[in-house]
């Protein structure tokens, strides 16, 4: 594959627009399909219908990894990329707008969670609590939609530059998404989704990634997307911070046993390290 992509004559045998559109669409679909991977890899007892100490501990270890992955994504990927976009554009006063966008993301998710809880019409207290528990999962899916939109834009703009760059970018995003999807899967299980519901929900967010790729191809210029990216990136970062620190960490903090608490902390570190390693690719 590397040899074929490195030969200009091979690429020139296809119409440019055809290769751009086909490559971007296939790349966006492949990135979206990573949401199914946790269903095959995560043991069925994790987040299953049978509850027990071991099953709960395993889910919390996954949640710890999810927190680390979200924090790593924010501070090692989304925000540095935002500042790089800002530096490249040379826009004055942009740093303040980045901060405002992050705060807007945090506050938007806080308000959405409270509004959804208060607007729940269910009168049965047990059923109401079960439905409210799923709100965190829905908010995580919303954050994933914005994240997948960014990935779709990245795939689309890279294929606009060259077919080879598009393939390289798609491969890098795939590697980045794999640990991210495991964390998202854990958050959905914690929110009361069953395994198949979680997998189907993750696949549904892939449609937004496909939309991002199509938007990039429609604009036909990465310059037209810079302003959009400078607001979507920090807004997504704010959403991830809210989910990690407000919705998930408090549950991990309830752990009173030293061993499992240490294991959860190590999983947080593992999630951060995974994102740190992926930024080097």
Tab-separated table of N, CA, C and O in Angstrom, residues 219-280:
chain	number	residue	atom	x	y	z
A	219	UNK	N	-16.638	22.625	0.791
A	219	UNK	CA	-15.924	23.897	0.887
A	219	UNK	C	-14.754	23.952	-0.099
A	219	UNK	O	-14.404	25.009	-0.605
A	220	UNK	N	-14.112	22.780	-0.301
A	220	UNK	CA	-12.975	22.639	-1.211
A	220	UNK	C	-11.801	23.540	-0.837
A	220	UNK	O	-10.947	23.842	-1.660
A	221	UNK	N	-11.739	23.982	0.398
A	221	UNK	CA	-10.600	24.796	0.847
A	221	UNK	C	-10.505	24.708	2.355
A	221	UNK	O	-11.487	24.951	3.058
A	222	UNK	N	-9.330	24.356	2.861
A	222	UNK	CA	-9.140	24.273	4.308
A	222	UNK	C	-9.229	25.638	4.961
A	222	UNK	O	-9.550	25.758	6.143
A	223	UNK	N	-8.955	26.704	4.192
A	223	UNK	CA	-9.012	28.055	4.752
A	223	UNK	C	-10.427	28.409	5.205
A	223	UNK	O	-10.612	29.146	6.174
A	224	UNK	N	-11.427	27.896	4.488
A	224	UNK	CA	-12.815	28.191	4.840
A	224	UNK	C	-13.233	27.543	6.159
A	224	UNK	O	-14.249	27.918	6.740
A	225	UNK	N	-12.456	26.548	6.625
A	225	UNK	CA	-12.827	25.808	7.827
A	225	UNK	C	-12.087	26.280	9.073
A	225	UNK	O	-12.400	25.833	10.173
A	226	UNK	N	-11.100	27.154	8.936
A	226	UNK	CA	-10.265	27.536	10.072
A	226	UNK	C	-11.075	28.193	11.186
A	226	UNK	O	-10.924	27.871	12.358
A	227	UNK	N	-11.935	29.141	10.814
A	227	UNK	CA	-12.745	29.829	11.827
A	227	UNK	C	-13.668	28.856	12.543
A	227	UNK	O	-13.817	28.905	13.777
A	228	UNK	N	-14.286	27.941	11.776
A	228	UNK	CA	-15.165	26.938	12.369
A	228	UNK	C	-14.410	26.071	13.368
A	228	UNK	O	-14.883	25.814	14.484
A	229	UNK	N	-13.215	25.639	12.988
A	229	UNK	CA	-12.419	24.779	13.861
A	229	UNK	C	-12.021	25.484	15.142
A	229	UNK	O	-11.968	24.883	16.214
A	230	UNK	N	-11.720	26.783	15.057
A	230	UNK	CA	-11.257	27.521	16.224
A	230	UNK	C	-12.333	27.649	17.304
A	230	UNK	O	-12.030	27.969	18.448
A	231	UNK	N	-13.582	27.384	16.942
A	231	UNK	CA	-14.655	27.416	17.931
A	231	UNK	C	-15.128	26.015	18.313
A	231	UNK	O	-15.478	25.770	19.460
A	232	UNK	N	-15.154	25.105	17.340
A	232	UNK	CA	-15.614	23.742	17.644
A	232	UNK	C	-14.612	23.013	18.534
A	232	UNK	O	-15.004	22.306	19.474
A	233	UNK	N	-13.314	23.160	18.263
A	233	UNK	CA	-12.292	22.468	19.064
A	233	UNK	C	-12.398	22.800	20.552
A	233	UNK	O	-12.510	21.897	21.389
A	234	UNK	N	-12.353	24.086	20.950
A	234	UNK	CA	-12.431	24.377	22.392
A	234	UNK	C	-13.799	24.085	22.998
A	234	UNK	O	-13.887	23.724	24.177
A	235	UNK	N	-14.881	24.221	22.200
A	235	UNK	CA	-16.207	23.874	22.716
A	235	UNK	C	-16.265	22.390	23.058
A	235	UNK	O	-16.781	21.998	24.115
A	236	UNK	N	-15.726	21.562	22.165
A	236	UNK	CA	-15.666	20.123	22.429
A	236	UNK	C	-14.814	19.827	23.651
A	236	UNK	O	-15.157	18.954	24.464
A	237	UNK	N	-13.698	20.547	23.800
A	237	UNK	CA	-12.833	20.374	24.975
A	237	UNK	C	-13.606	20.668	26.254
A	237	UNK	O	-13.497	19.942	27.254
A	238	UNK	N	-14.414	21.726	26.243
A	238	UNK	CA	-15.215	22.054	27.417
A	238	UNK	C	-16.222	20.958	27.743
A	238	UNK	O	-16.436	20.612	28.912
A	239	UNK	N	-16.836	20.396	26.697
A	239	UNK	CA	-17.780	19.299	26.921
A	239	UNK	C	-17.107	18.080	27.521
A	239	UNK	O	-17.631	17.458	28.447
A	240	UNK	N	-15.934	17.728	27.008
A	240	UNK	CA	-15.201	16.582	27.546
A	240	UNK	C	-14.776	16.816	28.997
A	240	UNK	O	-14.808	15.896	29.825
A	241	UNK	N	-14.357	18.041	29.314
A	241	UNK	CA	-13.978	18.359	30.701
A	241	UNK	C	-15.167	18.187	31.635
A	241	UNK	O	-15.033	17.650	32.743
A	242	UNK	N	-16.326	18.642	31.193
A	242	UNK	CA	-17.517	18.501	32.024
A	242	UNK	C	-17.855	17.032	32.274
A	242	UNK	O	-18.125	16.627	33.412
A	243	UNK	N	-17.832	16.231	31.216
A	243	UNK	CA	-18.174	14.811	31.366
A	243	UNK	C	-17.178	14.107	32.285
A	243	UNK	O	-17.550	13.337	33.169
A	244	UNK	N	-15.869	14.381	32.075
A	244	UNK	CA	-14.840	13.695	32.854
A	244	UNK	C	-14.873	14.101	34.327
A	244	UNK	O	-14.899	13.251	35.227
A	245	UNK	N	-14.882	15.414	34.593
A	245	UNK	CA	-14.688	15.907	35.961
A	245	UNK	C	-15.984	16.062	36.748
A	245	UNK	O	-15.967	15.998	37.976
A	246	UNK	N	-17.099	16.277	36.057
A	246	UNK	CA	-18.370	16.482	36.754
A	246	UNK	C	-19.202	15.208	36.805
A	246	UNK	O	-19.828	14.902	37.822
A	247	UNK	N	-19.185	14.440	35.719
A	247	UNK	CA	-20.085	13.286	35.630
A	247	UNK	C	-19.446	11.964	36.027
A	247	UNK	O	-20.132	11.083	36.541
A	248	UNK	N	-18.145	11.801	35.790
A	248	UNK	CA	-17.506	10.496	36.012
A	248	UNK	C	-16.623	10.478	37.256
A	248	UNK	O	-16.713	9.554	38.073
A	249	UNK	N	-15.766	11.477	37.418
A	249	UNK	CA	-14.831	11.489	38.555
A	249	UNK	C	-15.543	11.378	39.909
A	249	UNK	O	-15.074	10.646	40.790
A	250	UNK	N	-16.674	12.085	40.144
A	250	UNK	CA	-17.347	11.929	41.443
A	250	UNK	C	-17.686	10.485	41.788
A	250	UNK	O	-17.605	10.093	42.957
A	251	UNK	N	-18.056	9.690	40.782
A	251	UNK	CA	-18.357	8.279	41.053
A	251	UNK	C	-17.095	7.516	41.440
A	251	UNK	O	-17.120	6.664	42.327
A	252	UNK	N	-15.972	7.838	40.790
A	252	UNK	CA	-14.714	7.187	41.153
A	252	UNK	C	-14.274	7.602	42.554
A	252	UNK	O	-13.649	6.809	43.271
A	253	UNK	N	-14.577	8.823	42.948
A	253	UNK	CA	-14.171	9.318	44.266
A	253	UNK	C	-14.926	8.637	45.405
A	253	UNK	O	-14.521	8.729	46.564
A	254	UNK	N	-16.017	7.944	45.083
A	254	UNK	CA	-16.780	7.231	46.117
A	254	UNK	C	-16.091	5.949	46.560
A	254	UNK	O	-16.469	5.361	47.577
A	255	UNK	N	-15.077	5.502	45.812
A	255	UNK	CA	-14.368	4.265	46.143
A	255	UNK	C	-13.570	4.446	47.435
A	255	UNK	O	-12.737	5.347	47.554
A	256	UNK	N	-13.832	3.588	48.433
A	256	UNK	CA	-13.161	3.688	49.732
A	256	UNK	C	-12.082	2.630	49.930
A	256	UNK	O	-11.269	2.732	50.844
A	257	UNK	N	-12.054	1.611	49.080
A	257	UNK	CA	-11.047	0.538	49.227
A	257	UNK	C	-9.740	0.985	48.573
A	257	UNK	O	-9.745	1.425	47.411
A	258	UNK	N	-8.632	0.881	49.285
A	258	UNK	CA	-7.348	1.390	48.753
A	258	UNK	C	-6.929	0.723	47.445
A	258	UNK	O	-6.473	1.400	46.518
A	259	UNK	N	-7.069	-0.608	47.350
A	259	UNK	CA	-6.622	-1.329	46.159
A	259	UNK	C	-7.347	-0.894	44.892
A	259	UNK	O	-6.720	-0.459	43.919
A	260	UNK	N	-8.674	-1.015	44.866
A	260	UNK	CA	-9.411	-0.571	43.680
A	260	UNK	C	-9.223	0.919	43.383
A	260	UNK	O	-9.178	1.313	42.213
A	261	UNK	N	-9.119	1.751	44.438
A	261	UNK	CA	-8.915	3.190	44.212
A	261	UNK	C	-7.594	3.435	43.485
A	261	UNK	O	-7.519	4.247	42.551
A	262	UNK	N	-6.546	2.712	43.904
A	262	UNK	CA	-5.250	2.838	43.233
A	262	UNK	C	-5.342	2.332	41.795
A	262	UNK	O	-4.785	2.947	40.869
A	263	UNK	N	-6.059	1.231	41.593
A	263	UNK	CA	-6.231	0.691	40.246
A	263	UNK	C	-6.945	1.675	39.330
A	263	UNK	O	-6.562	1.854	38.166
A	264	UNK	N	-7.969	2.339	39.853
A	264	UNK	CA	-8.695	3.331	39.053
A	264	UNK	C	-7.794	4.511	38.709
A	264	UNK	O	-7.835	5.027	37.584
A	265	UNK	N	-6.972	4.941	39.679
A	265	UNK	CA	-6.051	6.057	39.412
A	265	UNK	C	-5.036	5.670	38.333
A	265	UNK	O	-4.723	6.473	37.449
A	266	UNK	N	-4.527	4.447	38.410
A	266	UNK	CA	-3.580	3.986	37.392
A	266	UNK	C	-4.239	3.920	36.016
A	266	UNK	O	-3.586	4.179	34.994
A	267	UNK	N	-5.520	3.580	35.992
A	267	UNK	CA	-6.239	3.566	34.714
A	267	UNK	C	-6.388	4.980	34.150
A	267	UNK	O	-6.321	5.174	32.929
A	268	UNK	N	-6.599	5.958	35.043
A	268	UNK	CA	-6.634	7.360	34.599
A	268	UNK	C	-5.300	7.730	33.958
A	268	UNK	O	-5.254	8.318	32.861
A	269	UNK	N	-4.200	7.378	34.638
A	269	UNK	CA	-2.859	7.648	34.096
A	269	UNK	C	-2.677	6.923	32.771
A	269	UNK	O	-2.107	7.462	31.817
A	270	UNK	N	-3.180	5.672	32.700
A	270	UNK	CA	-3.072	4.904	31.462
A	270	UNK	C	-3.794	5.575	30.308
A	270	UNK	O	-3.294	5.593	29.170
A	271	UNK	N	-4.978	6.144	30.574
A	271	UNK	CA	-5.711	6.853	29.532
A	271	UNK	C	-4.964	8.081	29.042
A	271	UNK	O	-4.911	8.360	27.843
A	272	UNK	N	-4.354	8.810	29.979
A	272	UNK	CA	-3.569	9.995	29.602
A	272	UNK	C	-2.348	9.583	28.783
A	272	UNK	O	-2.023	10.212	27.762
A	273	UNK	N	-1.669	8.526	29.225
A	273	UNK	CA	-0.477	8.060	28.498
A	273	UNK	C	-0.833	7.586	27.093
A	273	UNK	O	-0.077	7.809	26.142
A	274	UNK	N	-1.987	6.907	26.967
A	274	UNK	CA	-2.408	6.451	25.641
A	274	UNK	C	-2.583	7.633	24.684
A	274	UNK	O	-2.117	7.599	23.559
A	275	UNK	N	-3.242	8.688	25.168
A	275	UNK	CA	-3.409	9.885	24.331
A	275	UNK	C	-2.091	10.576	24.087
A	275	UNK	O	-1.855	11.128	23.009
A	276	UNK	N	-1.200	10.549	25.076
A	276	UNK	CA	0.119	11.183	24.911
A	276	UNK	C	0.930	10.464	23.826
A	276	UNK	O	1.553	11.115	22.986
A	277	UNK	N	0.895	9.139	23.840
A	277	UNK	CA	1.623	8.380	22.829
A	277	UNK	C	1.055	8.624	21.431
A	277	UNK	O	1.806	8.717	20.455
A	278	UNK	N	-0.272	8.762	21.347
A	278	UNK	CA	-0.905	8.944	20.053
A	278	UNK	C	-0.633	10.324	19.459
A	278	UNK	O	-0.694	10.510	18.244
A	279	UNK	N	-0.330	11.320	20.312
A	279	UNK	CA	0.007	12.648	19.784
A	279	UNK	C	1.357	12.646	19.097
A	279	UNK	O	1.665	13.553	18.323
A	280	UNK	N	2.173	11.616	19.354
A	280	UNK	CA	3.498	11.553	18.730
A	280	UNK	C	3.430	10.972	17.313
A	280	UNK	O	4.421	11.002	16.582
